[in-house]
Coordinates of C-alpha atoms in Angstrom, one line a residue:
M51 CA 134.0 37.4 93.2
F52 CA 132.8 36.6 96.8
K53 CA 134.4 39.8 98.0
K54 CA 132.7 41.8 95.3
I55 CA 129.3 40.3 96.4
L56 CA 130.0 41.3 100.0
N57 CA 130.9 44.8 99.0
L58 CA 127.7 45.1 97.0
I59 CA 125.7 43.9 100.0
D60 CA 127.4 46.5 102.2
Y61 CA 126.7 49.2 99.6
I62 CA 123.0 48.3 99.4
F63 CA 122.6 48.4 103.2
S64 CA 124.5 51.7 103.3
I65 CA 122.0 53.2 100.8
K66 CA 119.1 51.8 102.9
K67 CA 120.6 53.3 106.0
D68 CA 121.1 56.7 104.6
S69 CA 118.1 56.9 102.3
S70 CA 115.9 58.8 104.8
Q71 CA 118.7 61.3 105.3
L72 CA 119.1 61.7 101.6
R73 CA 115.5 62.6 101.3
N74 CA 116.1 65.4 103.8
Y75 CA 118.8 66.9 101.7
I76 CA 117.7 66.2 98.1
K77 CA 114.7 68.2 97.1
E78 CA 114.8 68.3 93.3
R79 CA 113.2 67.1 90.1
G80 CA 114.7 64.0 88.5
A81 CA 117.1 63.4 91.5
W82 CA 116.8 59.6 91.2
G83 CA 117.4 59.5 87.5
F84 CA 113.7 59.8 86.5
G85 CA 112.6 63.1 84.9
S86 CA 109.0 64.0 84.2
S87 CA 109.5 64.4 80.4
V88 CA 107.7 62.1 78.0
Y89 CA 110.9 61.8 75.9
N90 CA 114.4 60.5 76.6
Y91 CA 116.8 63.3 77.6
Y92 CA 119.2 62.7 74.7
F93 CA 116.3 62.5 72.2
M94 CA 115.2 66.0 73.4
L95 CA 118.7 67.4 72.9
E96 CA 119.1 66.0 69.4
L97 CA 115.6 66.9 68.2
N98 CA 115.4 69.5 65.4
E99 CA 113.5 72.6 66.5
K100 CA 111.2 72.5 63.5
D101 CA 109.9 69.1 64.9
Y102 CA 109.1 70.5 68.3
P103 CA 105.4 71.2 67.5
Q104 CA 104.6 67.6 66.4
Y105 CA 106.4 66.0 69.3
L106 CA 104.9 68.5 71.8
K107 CA 101.5 67.4 70.6
K108 CA 102.4 63.8 71.3
A109 CA 103.7 64.6 74.7
Y110 CA 100.6 66.7 75.6
Y111 CA 98.4 63.8 74.6
I112 CA 100.4 61.3 76.8
Q113 CA 100.3 63.7 79.7
T114 CA 96.7 64.8 79.5
H115 CA 94.9 62.3 77.2
K116 CA 93.7 65.3 75.2
K117 CA 94.6 66.5 71.7
L118 CA 96.6 69.7 71.6
N119 CA 95.3 72.5 69.3
L120 CA 98.4 74.7 68.6
K121 CA 96.7 76.7 65.8
H122 CA 93.8 77.9 68.0
P123 CA 94.6 77.2 71.6
K124 CA 91.8 78.1 74.0
T125 CA 92.6 76.7 77.5
L126 CA 95.3 77.7 79.9
S127 CA 97.1 74.4 79.4
E128 CA 97.0 74.7 75.6
K129 CA 98.2 78.3 75.5
I130 CA 101.2 77.5 77.7
Q131 CA 102.1 74.8 75.2
W132 CA 101.9 77.5 72.4
L133 CA 104.0 79.9 74.4
K134 CA 106.7 77.2 74.8
I135 CA 107.2 76.9 71.0
Y136 CA 106.2 80.3 69.6
D137 CA 107.1 82.8 72.4
N138 CA 110.6 81.6 73.5
L139 CA 112.1 85.0 73.8
P140 CA 115.8 85.3 74.9
I141 CA 114.8 87.5 77.8
K142 CA 112.9 84.5 79.3
T143 CA 116.1 82.5 79.4
E144 CA 117.8 85.4 81.3
L145 CA 114.9 85.7 83.8
T146 CA 114.7 81.9 84.4
D147 CA 118.4 81.9 85.3
K148 CA 118.5 82.2 89.1
V149 CA 121.7 84.2 89.0
L150 CA 121.0 86.5 86.1
V151 CA 117.5 87.3 87.1
R152 CA 118.9 89.2 90.1
N153 CA 120.1 92.0 87.9
Y154 CA 116.6 92.4 86.4
I155 CA 115.0 92.5 89.9
K156 CA 117.5 95.0 91.1
N157 CA 116.9 97.3 88.1
I158 CA 113.1 97.1 88.0
I159 CA 112.0 97.0 91.7
G160 CA 115.2 97.3 93.8
E161 CA 117.6 94.9 95.4
E162 CA 115.9 95.1 98.8
Y163 CA 113.5 92.3 97.5
L164 CA 116.4 90.0 96.6
K165 CA 117.3 87.0 98.8
P166 CA 120.8 87.1 100.2
V167 CA 123.4 85.1 98.3
L168 CA 126.3 83.4 100.1
Q169 CA 128.3 82.0 97.2
I170 CA 128.1 81.5 93.5
C171 CA 130.2 78.7 92.1
D172 CA 130.9 76.8 88.8
N173 CA 131.2 73.4 90.5
F174 CA 130.8 71.6 93.8
E175 CA 134.5 71.7 94.5
E176 CA 134.5 75.5 94.6
I177 CA 132.1 75.6 97.6
D178 CA 133.8 77.0 100.7
F179 CA 131.9 75.3 103.5
T180 CA 134.0 77.1 106.1
R181 CA 132.3 80.4 105.1
L182 CA 128.8 79.1 105.2
P183 CA 126.3 79.3 108.2
N184 CA 124.9 76.3 109.9
R185 CA 121.8 76.2 107.6
F186 CA 121.8 76.9 103.9
I187 CA 120.4 75.8 100.5
V188 CA 122.5 74.8 97.5
K189 CA 120.8 75.3 94.2
C190 CA 121.5 75.0 90.5
N191 CA 120.6 78.2 88.6
H192 CA 119.4 76.4 85.5
G193 CA 116.8 73.9 86.7
C194 CA 113.6 73.5 88.7
K195 CA 114.0 72.1 92.2
W196 CA 117.6 71.0 91.6
Q197 CA 118.7 71.7 95.1
F198 CA 119.6 70.3 98.5
V199 CA 118.9 71.7 101.9
V200 CA 121.4 71.6 104.8
K201 CA 119.8 72.1 108.2
D202 CA 122.9 71.2 110.2
K203 CA 126.3 71.9 108.5
E204 CA 128.3 69.8 111.0
D205 CA 126.0 66.8 110.6
Y206 CA 126.2 67.2 106.8
L207 CA 130.0 67.5 106.6
S208 CA 130.5 64.5 108.9
N209 CA 128.4 62.2 106.8
K210 CA 130.7 61.0 104.0
F211 CA 127.9 59.2 102.2
I212 CA 125.6 62.3 102.0
M213 CA 128.6 64.5 101.0
S214 CA 129.6 62.1 98.3
Y215 CA 126.1 61.7 97.0
T216 CA 125.2 65.4 96.9
K217 CA 128.5 66.2 95.3
K218 CA 127.8 63.7 92.6
M219 CA 124.2 64.9 92.0
I220 CA 125.2 68.6 91.9
N221 CA 128.0 68.1 89.4
N222 CA 125.7 65.8 87.4
W223 CA 123.1 68.5 87.1
L224 CA 125.7 71.0 86.1
R225 CA 126.5 68.8 83.1
Q226 CA 122.8 68.8 82.0
T227 CA 120.3 71.2 80.6
F228 CA 116.9 71.1 82.4
F229 CA 115.3 71.4 79.0
G230 CA 116.1 67.8 78.4
W231 CA 114.0 66.8 81.4
S232 CA 111.0 69.0 80.5
D233 CA 108.4 68.8 77.8
F234 CA 109.8 71.7 75.6
E235 CA 110.3 74.4 78.3
T236 CA 112.6 76.2 75.9
Q237 CA 113.6 79.0 78.3
Y238 CA 115.9 76.5 80.1
K239 CA 117.8 75.4 77.0
S240 CA 120.6 78.0 76.9
I241 CA 121.2 78.8 80.6
V242 CA 124.9 78.6 81.6
P243 CA 124.9 76.2 84.7
K244 CA 126.1 77.6 88.0
I245 CA 125.7 76.9 91.7
I246 CA 124.0 79.5 93.9
I247 CA 124.0 79.1 97.7
E248 CA 121.5 80.9 99.9
P249 CA 120.8 81.1 103.6
M250 CA 117.8 79.0 104.7
L251 CA 115.1 81.6 105.7
C252 CA 112.6 80.0 108.0
S253 CA 111.2 80.5 111.4
E254 CA 112.5 79.2 114.7
N255 CA 110.3 76.1 114.4
H256 CA 111.9 75.4 111.0
R257 CA 108.7 76.2 109.0
Q258 CA 109.1 77.6 105.5
P259 CA 108.0 81.2 104.8
Y260 CA 104.5 82.3 103.7
E261 CA 104.4 81.8 99.9
I262 CA 102.7 83.9 97.2
E263 CA 102.2 83.1 93.5
I264 CA 101.0 86.0 91.2
F265 CA 99.6 84.8 87.8
C266 CA 100.1 87.7 85.3
F267 CA 98.3 87.5 82.0
N268 CA 99.3 90.1 79.4
S269 CA 101.3 92.0 82.0
K270 CA 98.3 92.2 84.4
P271 CA 98.1 90.3 87.7
Q272 CA 94.9 88.4 87.6
I273 CA 95.0 85.4 90.0
F274 CA 96.8 85.3 93.4
K275 CA 97.6 82.0 95.1
T276 CA 99.0 82.0 98.7
Y277 CA 100.2 79.3 100.9
N278 CA 100.3 79.8 104.7
N279 CA 102.8 77.4 106.1
E280 CA 101.5 77.9 109.7
T281 CA 98.0 76.8 108.9
E282 CA 99.0 74.7 105.8
V283 CA 96.2 76.2 103.8
N284 CA 96.2 77.3 100.1
S285 CA 94.0 80.3 99.3
V286 CA 93.3 81.8 95.9
F287 CA 92.2 85.4 95.2
D288 CA 91.0 87.3 92.1
K289 CA 92.4 90.7 91.0
N290 CA 90.0 92.4 93.4
Y291 CA 91.4 90.3 96.4
N292 CA 88.2 88.3 96.6
N293 CA 88.7 84.8 97.7
I294 CA 87.7 82.3 95.0
D295 CA 87.1 78.6 95.0
L296 CA 89.8 77.3 92.6
K297 CA 92.1 74.2 92.8
F298 CA 94.8 73.9 90.1
S299 CA 95.4 70.2 90.6
Y300 CA 93.8 67.1 92.2
I301 CA 97.3 65.9 93.1
E302 CA 98.1 68.8 95.5
H303 CA 98.4 67.7 99.1
H304 CA 97.7 71.0 100.7
K305 CA 94.3 72.1 102.1
Y306 CA 92.4 74.8 100.3
G307 CA 90.3 77.3 102.1
A308 CA 89.4 81.0 102.5
E309 CA 91.9 83.1 104.4
K310 CA 92.3 86.8 104.8
P311 CA 94.9 88.1 102.3
H312 CA 98.3 88.8 103.9
Q313 CA 99.1 92.5 104.4
L314 CA 102.0 92.3 101.9
L315 CA 100.0 90.6 99.2
E316 CA 99.0 93.9 97.6
T317 CA 102.7 94.9 97.5
A318 CA 103.6 91.7 95.8
V319 CA 100.9 92.2 93.2
N320 CA 102.0 95.8 92.4
L321 CA 105.7 94.7 92.1
S322 CA 104.7 91.7 89.9
K323 CA 102.9 94.1 87.5
K324 CA 106.2 95.9 87.0
L325 CA 108.2 92.6 86.5
A326 CA 105.5 91.1 84.2
K327 CA 105.6 94.0 81.7
D328 CA 105.6 92.8 78.1
F329 CA 105.0 89.1 78.9
K330 CA 101.9 87.3 77.8
L331 CA 102.1 84.9 80.8
V332 CA 104.4 84.8 83.8
R333 CA 103.8 83.6 87.3
V334 CA 105.9 85.7 89.8
D335 CA 106.7 83.9 93.0
W336 CA 107.4 85.5 96.4
F337 CA 107.8 84.5 100.0
I338 CA 107.5 86.4 103.3
H339 CA 110.1 85.9 106.1
N340 CA 110.0 88.0 109.3
N341 CA 107.3 90.2 107.7
K342 CA 109.6 91.1 104.8
L343 CA 108.8 90.3 101.1
Y344 CA 111.3 88.5 99.0
F345 CA 111.3 87.7 95.3
N346 CA 111.6 84.0 94.6
E347 CA 111.4 83.4 90.8
M348 CA 109.6 84.1 87.5
T349 CA 107.9 81.1 86.1
F350 CA 107.0 81.3 82.4
T351 CA 105.5 77.8 81.9
P352 CA 103.8 77.0 85.3
N353 CA 103.5 73.2 85.7
S354 CA 104.8 72.9 82.2
G355 CA 101.2 73.7 81.2
Y356 CA 99.8 70.5 82.7
F357 CA 97.1 71.6 85.1
Y358 CA 95.1 68.5 86.4
F359 CA 92.1 70.4 87.6
P360 CA 89.7 68.3 89.7
E361 CA 86.4 67.6 87.9
E362 CA 84.4 70.4 89.5
Y363 CA 87.2 72.9 88.6
K364 CA 87.8 71.9 84.9
K365 CA 85.9 75.0 83.7
W366 CA 88.8 77.1 85.0
D367 CA 91.2 75.7 82.4
K368 CA 89.2 77.6 79.7
K369 CA 88.3 80.5 81.9
L370 CA 91.9 81.2 82.7
G371 CA 92.9 80.6 79.1
N372 CA 90.4 83.3 78.0
M373 CA 92.4 85.8 80.1
I374 CA 95.5 85.4 77.9
N375 CA 95.7 87.2 74.5
L376 CA 98.4 85.5 72.5
K377 CA 98.4 88.3 69.9
G378 CA 99.7 91.0 72.3
N379 CA 99.4 92.7 75.6
D380 CA 96.6 95.1 74.7

Protein backbone atom coordinates (compact mmCIF):
# COMPACT_ATOMS: atom_id res chain seq x y z
CA MET A 1 0.00 0.00 0.00
CA PHE A 2 2.79 2.42 0.94
CA LYS A 3 4.52 1.72 -2.38
CA LYS A 4 1.29 2.45 -4.26
CA ILE A 5 0.97 5.79 -2.47
CA LEU A 6 4.57 6.70 -3.40
CA ASN A 7 3.90 5.75 -7.01
CA LEU A 8 0.76 7.91 -7.01
CA ILE A 9 2.73 10.89 -5.63
CA ASP A 10 5.39 10.41 -8.31
CA TYR A 11 2.69 10.27 -10.96
CA ILE A 12 1.02 13.47 -9.73
CA PHE A 13 4.34 15.33 -9.74
CA SER A 14 5.16 14.03 -13.21
CA ILE A 15 1.86 15.42 -14.47
CA LYS A 16 2.56 18.77 -12.84
CA LYS A 17 6.05 18.82 -14.35
CA ASP A 18 4.84 18.05 -17.85
CA SER A 19 1.51 19.92 -17.83
CA SER A 20 2.93 23.05 -19.46
CA GLN A 21 4.52 20.92 -22.18
CA LEU A 22 1.24 19.10 -22.70
CA ARG A 23 -0.54 22.38 -23.29
CA ASN A 24 1.96 23.11 -26.04
CA TYR A 25 1.07 19.88 -27.82
CA ILE A 26 -2.63 19.40 -27.13
CA LYS A 27 -4.85 21.95 -28.87
CA GLU A 28 -8.27 20.36 -29.00
CA ARG A 29 -11.80 20.44 -27.69
CA GLY A 30 -12.56 18.08 -24.82
CA ALA A 31 -8.90 17.11 -24.35
CA TRP A 32 -9.17 16.91 -20.59
CA GLY A 33 -12.35 14.88 -20.62
CA PHE A 34 -14.74 17.85 -20.62
CA GLY A 35 -16.72 18.53 -23.77
CA SER A 36 -18.87 21.61 -24.36
CA SER A 37 -22.09 19.67 -24.91
CA VAL A 38 -24.94 20.13 -22.47
CA TYR A 39 -25.61 16.39 -22.45
CA ASN A 40 -23.59 13.34 -21.55
CA TYR A 41 -21.69 11.79 -24.46
CA TYR A 42 -23.42 8.42 -24.21
CA PHE A 43 -26.83 10.03 -23.76
CA MET A 44 -26.29 11.80 -27.09
CA LEU A 45 -25.38 8.56 -28.84
CA GLU A 46 -28.40 6.68 -27.49
CA LEU A 47 -30.93 9.45 -28.11
CA ASN A 48 -33.55 8.73 -30.78
CA GLU A 49 -33.38 11.18 -33.69
CA LYS A 50 -37.08 12.04 -33.35
CA ASP A 51 -36.25 13.46 -29.91
CA TYR A 52 -33.48 15.74 -31.17
CA PRO A 53 -35.67 18.87 -31.46
CA GLN A 54 -36.96 18.82 -27.88
CA TYR A 55 -33.52 18.19 -26.38
CA LEU A 56 -31.90 20.74 -28.65
CA LYS A 57 -34.36 23.32 -27.30
CA LYS A 58 -33.28 22.47 -23.76
CA ALA A 59 -29.60 22.67 -24.68
CA TYR A 60 -30.14 26.02 -26.40
CA TYR A 61 -31.84 27.45 -23.32
CA ILE A 62 -29.02 26.25 -21.06
CA GLN A 63 -26.38 27.70 -23.38
CA THR A 64 -28.05 31.04 -24.16
CA HIS A 65 -30.81 31.50 -21.52
CA LYS A 66 -33.23 32.03 -24.41
CA LYS A 67 -36.11 29.96 -25.77
CA LEU A 68 -35.49 28.39 -29.16
CA ASN A 69 -38.13 28.87 -31.84
CA LEU A 70 -37.58 26.02 -34.31
CA LYS A 71 -40.86 26.63 -36.16
CA HIS A 72 -40.07 30.24 -37.04
CA PRO A 73 -36.37 30.86 -36.37
CA LYS A 74 -35.29 34.45 -36.96
CA THR A 75 -31.79 35.00 -35.61
CA LEU A 76 -28.51 33.57 -36.87
CA SER A 77 -28.23 31.50 -33.70
CA GLU A 78 -31.74 30.08 -34.09
CA LYS A 79 -31.37 29.31 -37.78
CA ILE A 80 -28.17 27.37 -37.19
CA GLN A 81 -30.07 25.21 -34.68
CA TRP A 82 -32.76 24.61 -37.34
CA LEU A 83 -30.11 23.64 -39.87
CA LYS A 84 -28.61 21.11 -37.45
CA ILE A 85 -31.86 19.16 -37.31
CA TYR A 86 -33.62 19.76 -40.63
CA ASP A 87 -30.78 20.28 -43.10
CA ASN A 88 -28.39 17.47 -42.21
CA LEU A 89 -27.50 16.55 -45.78
CA PRO A 90 -25.10 13.60 -46.34
CA ILE A 91 -22.81 15.89 -48.38
CA LYS A 92 -22.18 17.93 -45.22
CA THR A 93 -20.71 14.87 -43.53
CA GLU A 94 -18.37 14.35 -46.48
CA LEU A 95 -17.26 17.99 -46.50
CA THR A 96 -16.76 18.09 -42.73
CA ASP A 97 -14.40 15.10 -43.01
CA LYS A 98 -10.89 16.60 -43.23
CA VAL A 99 -9.80 13.76 -45.53
CA LEU A 100 -12.77 13.43 -47.89
CA VAL A 101 -13.23 17.19 -48.31
CA ARG A 102 -9.95 17.27 -50.21
CA ASN A 103 -11.56 15.56 -53.22
CA TYR A 104 -14.32 18.17 -53.28
CA ILE A 105 -11.80 21.01 -53.17
CA LYS A 106 -9.71 19.41 -55.91
CA ASN A 107 -12.72 18.96 -58.18
CA ILE A 108 -14.35 22.36 -57.59
CA ILE A 109 -11.46 24.86 -57.35
CA GLY A 110 -8.25 22.84 -57.88
CA GLU A 111 -5.72 21.02 -55.73
CA GLU A 112 -3.35 24.01 -55.67
CA TYR A 113 -5.43 25.35 -52.76
CA LEU A 114 -4.99 22.20 -50.67
CA LYS A 115 -2.56 22.01 -47.76
CA PRO A 116 0.14 19.35 -48.17
CA VAL A 117 -0.56 16.04 -46.42
CA LEU A 118 2.30 13.99 -44.99
CA GLN A 119 0.46 10.87 -43.85
CA ILE A 120 -3.06 9.50 -43.37
CA CYS A 121 -3.38 6.72 -40.78
CA ASP A 122 -6.06 4.64 -39.08
CA ASN A 123 -4.40 4.73 -35.64
CA PHE A 124 -1.46 6.26 -33.80
CA GLU A 125 0.69 3.13 -34.15
CA GLU A 126 0.71 3.53 -37.95
CA ILE A 127 2.43 6.93 -37.82
CA ASP A 128 5.92 6.74 -39.31
CA PHE A 129 7.76 9.47 -37.42
CA THR A 130 10.98 8.78 -39.35
CA ARG A 131 9.34 10.19 -42.49
CA LEU A 132 8.03 13.35 -40.82
CA PRO A 133 9.75 16.77 -40.80
CA ASN A 134 10.84 18.51 -37.62
CA ARG A 135 7.54 20.39 -37.29
CA PHE A 136 4.10 18.99 -38.04
CA ILE A 137 0.46 18.80 -36.91
CA VAL A 138 -1.40 15.56 -36.13
CA LYS A 139 -5.19 15.88 -36.51
CA CYS A 140 -8.25 13.71 -36.35
CA ASN A 141 -10.39 14.10 -39.47
CA HIS A 142 -13.70 13.78 -37.63
CA GLY A 143 -13.60 16.43 -34.93
CA CYS A 144 -13.06 20.08 -34.12
CA LYS A 145 -9.63 21.00 -32.71
CA TRP A 146 -8.79 17.36 -32.02
CA GLN A 147 -5.10 17.76 -32.75
CA PHE A 148 -1.63 18.20 -31.35
CA VAL A 149 1.23 20.31 -32.63
CA VAL A 150 4.86 19.18 -32.73
CA LYS A 151 7.30 22.07 -33.00
CA ASP A 152 10.39 19.94 -32.40
CA LYS A 153 10.23 16.27 -33.36
CA GLU A 154 13.37 15.26 -31.46
CA ASP A 155 12.10 16.89 -28.29
CA TYR A 156 8.71 15.24 -28.75
CA LEU A 157 10.05 11.74 -29.39
CA SER A 158 12.44 11.92 -26.44
CA ASN A 159 9.67 12.79 -23.97
CA LYS A 160 8.04 9.47 -23.05
CA PHE A 161 5.32 11.14 -20.99
CA ILE A 162 4.23 13.40 -23.85
CA MET A 163 4.44 10.55 -26.35
CA SER A 164 2.34 8.27 -24.16
CA TYR A 165 -0.24 10.93 -23.45
CA THR A 166 -0.72 12.06 -27.04
CA LYS A 167 -0.93 8.45 -28.20
CA LYS A 168 -3.63 7.79 -25.62
CA MET A 169 -5.56 10.93 -26.56
CA ILE A 170 -5.43 10.35 -30.32
CA ASN A 171 -6.53 6.72 -30.05
CA ASN A 172 -9.25 7.77 -27.62
CA TRP A 173 -10.59 10.35 -30.11
CA LEU A 174 -10.54 7.73 -32.86
CA ARG A 175 -12.96 5.63 -30.79
CA GLN A 176 -15.38 8.53 -30.45
CA THR A 177 -17.72 10.55 -32.61
CA PHE A 178 -17.46 14.31 -32.20
CA PHE A 179 -21.24 14.42 -32.44
CA GLY A 180 -21.39 13.15 -28.86
CA TRP A 181 -19.46 16.19 -27.63
CA SER A 182 -21.52 18.69 -29.61
CA ASP A 183 -25.03 20.01 -29.24
CA PHE A 184 -26.49 18.10 -32.21
CA GLU A 185 -23.96 19.00 -34.91
CA THR A 186 -25.22 16.07 -36.97
CA GLN A 187 -22.66 16.44 -39.78
CA TYR A 188 -20.05 14.86 -37.48
CA LYS A 189 -22.10 11.79 -36.68
CA SER A 190 -21.10 9.35 -39.46
CA ILE A 191 -17.51 10.35 -40.30
CA VAL A 192 -15.11 7.39 -40.39
CA PRO A 193 -12.25 8.37 -38.01
CA LYS A 194 -8.73 8.74 -39.37
CA ILE A 195 -5.50 10.58 -38.56
CA ILE A 196 -4.23 13.21 -40.98
CA ILE A 197 -0.75 14.69 -40.58
CA GLU A 198 0.17 18.04 -42.10
CA PRO A 199 3.32 20.17 -42.10
CA MET A 200 3.18 23.16 -39.79
CA LEU A 201 2.94 26.18 -42.07
CA CYS A 202 4.11 29.27 -40.23
CA SER A 203 6.66 32.04 -40.56
CA GLU A 204 10.22 32.00 -39.26
CA ASN A 205 9.09 33.63 -36.02
CA HIS A 206 6.60 30.74 -35.54
CA ARG A 207 3.55 32.93 -36.09
CA GLN A 208 0.51 31.26 -37.59
CA PRO A 209 -0.70 32.36 -41.04
CA TYR A 210 -3.15 35.13 -41.86
CA GLU A 211 -6.65 33.67 -41.40
CA ILE A 212 -9.86 34.35 -43.35
CA GLU A 213 -13.44 33.26 -42.62
CA ILE A 214 -16.05 33.73 -45.36
CA PHE A 215 -19.67 33.51 -44.16
CA CYS A 216 -21.83 32.35 -47.10
CA PHE A 217 -25.61 32.66 -46.80
CA ASN A 218 -27.66 30.86 -49.51
CA SER A 219 -24.49 30.32 -51.57
CA LYS A 220 -23.51 34.01 -51.46
CA PRO A 221 -20.48 35.32 -49.53
CA GLN A 222 -21.81 38.08 -47.28
CA ILE A 223 -19.53 38.62 -44.28
CA PHE A 224 -15.73 38.28 -44.29
CA LYS A 225 -13.73 38.02 -41.09
CA THR A 226 -9.94 38.19 -41.11
CA TYR A 227 -7.31 37.72 -38.45
CA ASN A 228 -3.86 39.18 -38.93
CA ASN A 229 -1.47 37.25 -36.72
CA GLU A 230 1.25 39.87 -37.10
CA THR A 231 -0.90 42.68 -35.70
CA GLU A 232 -3.21 40.33 -33.74
CA VAL A 233 -6.24 42.23 -35.03
CA ASN A 234 -9.60 40.84 -36.18
CA SER A 235 -11.32 42.78 -38.95
CA VAL A 236 -14.79 42.25 -40.41
CA PHE A 237 -15.91 43.27 -43.92
CA ASP A 238 -19.23 43.26 -45.76
CA LYS A 239 -19.77 41.90 -49.28
CA ASN A 240 -18.52 45.18 -50.74
CA TYR A 241 -15.27 44.94 -48.74
CA ASN A 242 -16.26 47.79 -46.45
CA ASN A 243 -14.96 47.42 -42.93
CA ILE A 244 -17.85 47.00 -40.48
CA ASP A 245 -17.98 47.18 -36.71
CA LEU A 246 -19.02 43.66 -35.70
CA LYS A 247 -17.94 41.40 -32.86
CA PHE A 248 -19.29 37.85 -32.80
CA SER A 249 -18.50 37.18 -29.15
CA TYR A 250 -17.59 38.92 -25.93
CA ILE A 251 -15.34 35.99 -25.00
CA GLU A 252 -12.93 36.44 -27.92
CA HIS A 253 -9.51 37.57 -26.77
CA HIS A 254 -8.35 39.15 -30.01
CA LYS A 255 -8.46 42.85 -30.73
CA TYR A 256 -10.95 44.18 -33.27
CA GLY A 257 -10.12 47.00 -35.62
CA ALA A 258 -10.27 48.31 -39.16
CA GLU A 259 -7.52 47.02 -41.42
CA LYS A 260 -7.08 47.12 -45.16
CA PRO A 261 -8.34 43.88 -46.76
CA HIS A 262 -5.58 41.44 -47.69
CA GLN A 263 -4.92 41.33 -51.44
CA LEU A 264 -5.97 37.65 -51.54
CA LEU A 265 -9.26 38.22 -49.73
CA GLU A 266 -11.17 38.76 -52.98
CA THR A 267 -9.77 35.50 -54.36
CA ALA A 268 -10.90 33.68 -51.21
CA VAL A 269 -14.38 35.19 -51.56
CA ASN A 270 -14.73 34.14 -55.21
CA LEU A 271 -13.57 30.60 -54.46
CA SER A 272 -15.88 30.37 -51.44
CA LYS A 273 -18.84 31.20 -53.68
CA LYS A 274 -18.05 28.13 -55.79
CA LEU A 275 -17.65 25.89 -52.72
CA ALA A 276 -20.80 27.20 -51.03
CA LYS A 277 -23.09 26.43 -53.96
CA ASP A 278 -26.41 24.88 -52.85
CA PHE A 279 -25.81 25.42 -49.11
CA LYS A 280 -28.04 27.63 -47.00
CA LEU A 281 -25.16 28.40 -44.64
CA VAL A 282 -21.49 27.55 -44.64
CA ARG A 283 -18.42 29.35 -43.38
CA VAL A 284 -15.43 28.66 -45.63
CA ASP A 285 -12.13 29.06 -43.78
CA TRP A 286 -8.78 29.91 -45.38
CA PHE A 287 -5.28 30.90 -44.39
CA ILE A 288 -2.41 32.60 -46.17
CA HIS A 289 1.19 31.37 -45.93
CA ASN A 290 4.05 32.93 -47.90
CA ASN A 291 1.46 34.93 -49.85
CA LYS A 292 -0.28 31.73 -51.01
CA LEU A 293 -3.93 30.99 -50.28
CA TYR A 294 -4.82 27.63 -48.69
CA PHE A 295 -8.22 26.10 -47.97
CA ASN A 296 -8.66 25.19 -44.31
CA GLU A 297 -12.18 23.81 -43.78
CA MET A 298 -15.91 24.19 -44.38
CA THR A 299 -17.90 24.89 -41.22
CA PHE A 300 -21.65 24.29 -41.45
CA THR A 301 -22.56 25.11 -37.84
CA PRO A 302 -20.18 27.90 -36.77
CA ASN A 303 -19.80 28.06 -32.99
CA SER A 304 -22.53 25.41 -32.88
CA GLY A 305 -24.88 28.38 -33.34
CA TYR A 306 -23.96 29.99 -30.02
CA PHE A 307 -22.90 33.54 -30.77
CA TYR A 308 -22.46 35.54 -27.58
CA PHE A 309 -22.65 38.98 -29.14
CA PRO A 310 -21.63 41.82 -26.80
CA GLU A 311 -24.58 43.99 -25.79
CA GLU A 312 -23.96 46.70 -28.40
CA TYR A 313 -23.75 44.06 -31.16
CA LYS A 314 -26.78 41.92 -30.30
CA LYS A 315 -28.73 43.44 -33.21
CA TRP A 316 -26.40 41.51 -35.53
CA ASP A 317 -27.88 38.18 -34.45
CA LYS A 318 -31.18 39.06 -36.15
CA LYS A 319 -29.53 41.10 -38.92
CA LEU A 320 -27.39 38.12 -39.98
CA GLY A 321 -30.32 35.77 -39.51
CA ASN A 322 -32.32 37.83 -42.01
CA MET A 323 -29.65 37.08 -44.62
CA ILE A 324 -30.47 33.33 -44.50
CA ASN A 325 -33.47 31.99 -46.39
CA LEU A 326 -34.22 28.54 -45.03
CA LYS A 327 -36.67 27.78 -47.84
CA GLY A 328 -34.04 27.77 -50.55
CA ASN A 329 -31.13 29.52 -52.21
CA ASP A 330 -33.13 31.92 -54.39
